PDB file of C-alpha atoms in Angstrom:
ATOM      1  CA  MET A   1     -71.871  61.693  39.074  1.00  0.00           C
ATOM      2  CA  ILE A   2     -72.360  65.108  40.660  1.00  0.00           C
ATOM      3  CA  ALA A   3     -74.734  67.508  38.902  1.00  0.00           C
ATOM      4  CA  VAL A   4     -75.249  71.212  39.523  1.00  0.00           C
ATOM      5  CA  ALA A   5     -77.912  72.939  37.430  1.00  0.00           C
ATOM      6  CA  ALA A   6     -76.211  76.318  36.970  1.00  0.00           C
ATOM      7  CA  PRO A   7     -73.516  77.480  34.545  1.00  0.00           C
ATOM      8  CA  ALA A   8     -69.968  77.132  35.822  1.00  0.00           C
ATOM      9  CA  SER A   9     -69.471  80.899  35.718  1.00  0.00           C
ATOM     10  CA  TYR A  10     -72.235  81.401  38.344  1.00  0.00           C
ATOM     11  CA  LEU A  11     -70.879  78.940  40.888  1.00  0.00           C
ATOM     12  CA  ASP A  12     -67.623  77.221  41.563  1.00  0.00           C
ATOM     13  CA  PRO A  13     -65.666  77.115  38.267  1.00  0.00           C
ATOM     14  CA  MET A  14     -65.750  73.328  38.560  1.00  0.00           C
ATOM     15  CA  ALA A  15     -69.560  73.161  38.592  1.00  0.00           C
ATOM     16  CA  SER A  16     -71.353  70.673  36.387  1.00  0.00           C
ATOM     17  CA  LEU A  17     -74.045  70.585  33.734  1.00  0.00           C
ATOM     18  CA  ALA A  18     -74.481  66.838  33.646  1.00  0.00           C
ATOM     19  CA  SER A  19     -77.020  66.734  30.822  1.00  0.00           C
ATOM     20  CA  ASP A  20     -74.473  68.168  28.382  1.00  0.00           C
ATOM     21  CA  ILE A  21     -71.690  65.576  28.644  1.00  0.00           C
ATOM     22  CA  ALA A  22     -70.827  62.466  30.648  1.00  0.00           C
ATOM     23  CA  LEU A  23     -67.664  60.700  31.779  1.00  0.00           C
ATOM     24  CA  SER A  24     -67.949  56.942  32.279  1.00  0.00           C
ATOM     25  CA  PRO A  25     -66.570  55.315  35.431  1.00  0.00           C
ATOM     26  CA  ALA A  26     -64.009  53.424  33.282  1.00  0.00           C
ATOM     27  CA  ALA A  27     -62.766  56.688  31.764  1.00  0.00           C
ATOM     28  CA  ALA A  28     -62.675  58.344  35.180  1.00  0.00           C
ATOM     29  CA  ALA A  29     -60.573  55.498  36.595  1.00  0.00           C
ATOM     30  CA  ARG A  30     -58.101  55.729  33.698  1.00  0.00           C
ATOM     31  CA  VAL A  31     -57.797  59.527  34.004  1.00  0.00           C
ATOM     32  CA  ALA A  32     -57.192  59.175  37.750  1.00  0.00           C
ATOM     33  CA  ALA A  33     -54.474  56.570  37.158  1.00  0.00           C
ATOM     34  CA  ILE A  34     -52.681  58.660  34.524  1.00  0.00           C
ATOM     35  CA  ALA A  35     -52.989  61.894  36.508  1.00  0.00           C
ATOM     36  CA  GLY A  36     -51.660  60.163  39.629  1.00  0.00           C
ATOM     37  CA  LYS A  37     -48.587  58.887  37.787  1.00  0.00           C
ATOM     38  CA  GLN A  38     -47.930  62.324  36.283  1.00  0.00           C
ATOM     39  CA  GLY A  39     -48.648  64.246  39.484  1.00  0.00           C
ATOM     40  CA  LYS A  40     -51.380  66.307  37.788  1.00  0.00           C
ATOM     41  CA  PRO A  41     -54.976  67.093  38.771  1.00  0.00           C
ATOM     42  CA  ALA A  42     -57.504  64.523  37.560  1.00  0.00           C
ATOM     43  CA  ILE A  43     -59.031  66.874  34.982  1.00  0.00           C
ATOM     44  CA  LEU A  44     -59.478  65.682  31.393  1.00  0.00           C
ATOM     45  CA  ARG A  45     -60.132  68.299  28.701  1.00  0.00           C
ATOM     46  CA  LEU A  46     -62.105  67.324  25.592  1.00  0.00           C
ATOM     47  CA  ALA A  47     -61.944  69.735  22.668  1.00  0.00           C
ATOM     48  CA  VAL A  48     -62.969  69.548  19.026  1.00  0.00           C
ATOM     49  CA  ASP A  49     -60.681  70.780  16.241  1.00  0.00           C
ATOM     50  CA  GLY A  50     -61.280  71.050  12.532  1.00  0.00           C
ATOM     51  CA  GLY A  51     -59.549  68.314  10.559  1.00  0.00           C
ATOM     52  CA  GLY A  52     -59.232  64.579  10.715  1.00  0.00           C
ATOM     53  CA  CYS A  53     -60.525  62.307   7.997  1.00  0.00           C
ATOM     54  CA  SER A  54     -64.196  63.169   8.673  1.00  0.00           C
ATOM     55  CA  GLY A  55     -64.111  66.954   9.204  1.00  0.00           C
ATOM     56  CA  PHE A  56     -63.748  67.301  12.985  1.00  0.00           C
ATOM     57  CA  GLN A  57     -61.421  65.538  15.391  1.00  0.00           C
ATOM     58  CA  TYR A  58     -61.454  65.009  19.139  1.00  0.00           C
ATOM     59  CA  ARG A  59     -58.511  66.280  21.157  1.00  0.00           C
ATOM     60  CA  PHE A  60     -57.843  65.086  24.715  1.00  0.00           C
ATOM     61  CA  GLY A  61     -55.424  66.562  27.212  1.00  0.00           C
ATOM     62  CA  PHE A  62     -54.957  67.112  30.905  1.00  0.00           C
ATOM     63  CA  ALA A  63     -55.904  70.498  32.364  1.00  0.00           C
ATOM     64  CA  ASP A  64     -54.704  72.241  35.494  1.00  0.00           C
ATOM     65  CA  ALA A  65     -58.097  73.891  36.008  1.00  0.00           C
ATOM     66  CA  ALA A  66     -61.357  74.655  34.239  1.00  0.00           C
ATOM     67  CA  GLU A  67     -61.821  77.945  32.412  1.00  0.00           C
ATOM     68  CA  ALA A  68     -64.732  80.289  33.182  1.00  0.00           C
ATOM     69  CA  ASP A  69     -66.757  79.216  30.106  1.00  0.00           C
ATOM     70  CA  ASP A  70     -66.138  75.464  30.461  1.00  0.00           C
ATOM     71  CA  THR A  71     -68.828  72.906  31.105  1.00  0.00           C
ATOM     72  CA  VAL A  72     -67.620  70.503  33.772  1.00  0.00           C
ATOM     73  CA  VAL A  73     -68.855  67.077  34.866  1.00  0.00           C
ATOM     74  CA  GLU A  74     -67.440  64.982  37.647  1.00  0.00           C
ATOM     75  CA  THR A  75     -67.417  61.208  37.998  1.00  0.00           C
ATOM     76  CA  ASP A  76     -65.733  59.493  40.951  1.00  0.00           C
ATOM     77  CA  GLY A  77     -63.713  62.631  41.731  1.00  0.00           C
ATOM     78  CA  VAL A  78     -62.451  63.057  38.148  1.00  0.00           C
ATOM     79  CA  ARG A  79     -63.520  66.054  36.086  1.00  0.00           C
ATOM     80  CA  LEU A  80     -64.198  66.274  32.365  1.00  0.00           C
ATOM     81  CA  VAL A  81     -64.086  69.823  30.986  1.00  0.00           C
ATOM     82  CA  VAL A  82     -65.306  71.014  27.583  1.00  0.00           C
ATOM     83  CA  ASP A  83     -65.005  74.563  26.240  1.00  0.00           C
ATOM     84  CA  SER A  84     -68.150  76.375  25.086  1.00  0.00           C
ATOM     85  CA  VAL A  85     -67.282  76.190  21.356  1.00  0.00           C
ATOM     86  CA  SER A  86     -66.585  72.441  21.405  1.00  0.00           C
ATOM     87  CA  LEU A  87     -69.647  71.766  23.551  1.00  0.00           C
ATOM     88  CA  ASP A  88     -71.990  72.519  20.659  1.00  0.00           C
ATOM     89  CA  LEU A  89     -70.398  69.629  18.730  1.00  0.00           C
ATOM     90  CA  VAL A  90     -70.302  67.110  21.593  1.00  0.00           C
ATOM     91  CA  ARG A  91     -73.447  67.988  23.565  1.00  0.00           C
ATOM     92  CA  GLY A  92     -75.051  64.756  24.791  1.00  0.00           C
ATOM     93  CA  CYS A  93     -71.898  62.673  24.360  1.00  0.00           C
ATOM     94  CA  GLN A  94     -70.268  60.227  26.747  1.00  0.00           C
ATOM     95  CA  VAL A  95     -66.516  59.824  27.053  1.00  0.00           C
ATOM     96  CA  ASP A  96     -65.580  56.223  27.752  1.00  0.00           C
ATOM     97  CA  TYR A  97     -62.322  54.287  28.044  1.00  0.00           C
ATOM     98  CA  VAL A  98     -62.187  50.973  26.209  1.00  0.00           C
ATOM     99  CA  GLU A  99     -59.596  48.237  26.050  1.00  0.00           C
ATOM    100  CA  SER A 100     -59.674  45.722  23.211  1.00  0.00           C
ATOM    101  CA  LEU A 101     -57.326  43.579  21.143  1.00  0.00           C
ATOM    102  CA  GLY A 102     -56.787  46.614  18.909  1.00  0.00           C
ATOM    103  CA  GLY A 103     -55.559  48.737  21.818  1.00  0.00           C
ATOM    104  CA  ALA A 104     -56.866  50.974  24.540  1.00  0.00           C
ATOM    105  CA  ALA A 105     -58.252  54.475  24.051  1.00  0.00           C
ATOM    106  CA  PHE A 106     -60.689  57.090  25.180  1.00  0.00           C
ATOM    107  CA  ARG A 107     -63.778  56.886  22.977  1.00  0.00           C
ATOM    108  CA  VAL A 108     -66.425  59.546  22.471  1.00  0.00           C
ATOM    109  CA  GLU A 109     -69.963  58.266  21.933  1.00  0.00           C
ATOM    110  CA  ASN A 110     -71.369  61.304  20.149  1.00  0.00           C
ATOM    111  CA  PRO A 111     -75.097  61.328  19.247  1.00  0.00           C
ATOM    112  CA  ASN A 112     -74.526  64.422  17.069  1.00  0.00           C
ATOM    113  CA  ALA A 113     -72.101  62.701  14.702  1.00  0.00           C
ATOM    114  CA  ALA A 114     -73.631  61.825  11.340  1.00  0.00           C
ATOM    115  CA  SER A 115     -70.586  59.749  10.445  1.00  0.00           C
ATOM    116  CA  GLY A 116     -67.133  58.965  11.738  1.00  0.00           C
ATOM    117  CA  CYS A 117     -63.871  57.381  10.732  1.00  0.00           C
ATOM    118  CA  GLY A 118     -62.812  53.828  11.475  1.00  0.00           C
ATOM    119  CA  CYS A 119     -60.403  54.821  14.253  1.00  0.00           C
ATOM    120  CA  GLY A 120     -63.094  56.788  16.117  1.00  0.00           C
ATOM    121  CA  SER A 121     -61.033  59.954  16.486  1.00  0.00           C
ATOM    122  CA  SER A 122     -62.844  62.076  13.901  1.00  0.00           C
ATOM    123  CA  PHE A 123     -66.450  62.705  12.930  1.00  0.00           C
ATOM    124  CA  ALA A 124     -68.782  64.704  10.701  1.00  0.00           C
ATOM    125  CA  ILE A 125     -71.958  66.546  11.609  1.00  0.00           C
TER     126      ILE A 125
END
């Protein structure tokens, strides 16, 4: 993991604040594989929206680039970007990729969540 201790707006827009969020090597490998097949940059965006069965829900998507106010971390050449509003709800989290008998998915291990739903895609603070 690469860490730069300055806000992204002060340095390269892809700079990192590693203490805020983390991307596991398994998640980085999966993002790289998907991005390679789709011909897109290996940049995964994590956002939080209102809704879901617990109050907030995670939203994942591929990004072409980071925005000026994004926090960015990089693992094995793959970037995870989180906007400044969502960051308050996921600060300290790790994004992982897990495969099990129930399926495969990106999973957010969020220390801020007071509760969550059974599927792991929504949470409450």
